């Protein structure tokens, strides 16, 4: 028999079921706070839902994002957290409560933890949109196999670009990484990419167009110094050019930084003191899962102390 029942008032509603949100819900529930977690997607796990082997996550074994999210979700079920799969469209104050709205439900809660993370930015050039799913992909683990023995291009110089390039390298004939200026990835990824015989770099270049007719057959690049145009033949293009935070549902009074990320104090409290933000949606986030989990634990502990007063 399920322990869950529909409540009238929650102590905590967590928005987002990535690793930040799952950790926040788990800590809140462990502190005895009635908690709901609302995830807009059908899957839990957020950005790492499709990552086969997590790096820099303090686990005793190699783990995929899906495995980690499933294990965490099972713990939430055991702790009677209600998990709902619907996008949150609005959060607003009503007297001393917050109303968290989805298309079909309104959750009344004392505190909200915004853990809505960030979406991968798409490549905004001709051809990229039209050829999405026809050679343009943002998931090496899901789609890499389709490019077995073929040439592919990865766009970007950060951790996720190199991590995904290293997933593609054993499968593909060649992986060309197009970097706008310099690499910002961890040294371990840089060394592994440099050591892979079929991985090469194109520096100081940006993609001008994804080429293809029905399916991708190349990219047109512009050198950022000389302006010279070149073309690379490839069957796949994998853009990892940063992320955009998802905060549209939060009140306008909550302060954001120039990149749109939510500003908090050290206890993860936003300008609206009953709303907290953790993980990739938060200004100053470290960029790593361990950081999201740590912030989530701080937010839950702060809320537990607040509500105990
Ligand atoms: C390809 C790739 C590989 C990576 N590999 C690693 C790694 O190995 N190790 C590591 O430490 N980091 C890695 N990262 C970084 C890591 O994924 C992020 O730092 C981490 O996912 C942030 O977690 P989060 O919970 O804050 O946000 P997210 O993972 O972005 O999760 C946010 C969740 O909120 C949901 N959401 C958004 N808006 C709403 C809404 N309005 N209503 C309801 N739900 C909503 C989203 O659907 C999503 O599930 C990787 C990133 C990428 C892109």
Coordinates of N, CA and C in Angstrom, one line a residue, residues 53 140 163 191 277 286:
X53 N 28.6 7.4 -17.6 CA 29.5 7.3 -16.4 C 29.7 8.7 -15.8
X140 N 25.6 12.2 -26.7 CA 26.5 11.2 -27.3 C 26.1 9.8 -26.9
X163 N 33.7 15.7 -22.5 CA 33.2 14.4 -22.0 C 32.5 13.7 -23.1
X191 N 43.6 15.9 -21.3 CA 44.7 14.9 -21.6 C 44.2 13.7 -22.3
X277 N 17.1 28.5 -3.8 CA 17.6 28.0 -5.1 C 18.9 27.2 -5.0
X286 N 28.9 25.7 -8.7 CA 30.3 25.2 -9.1 C 30.3 24.5 -10.4

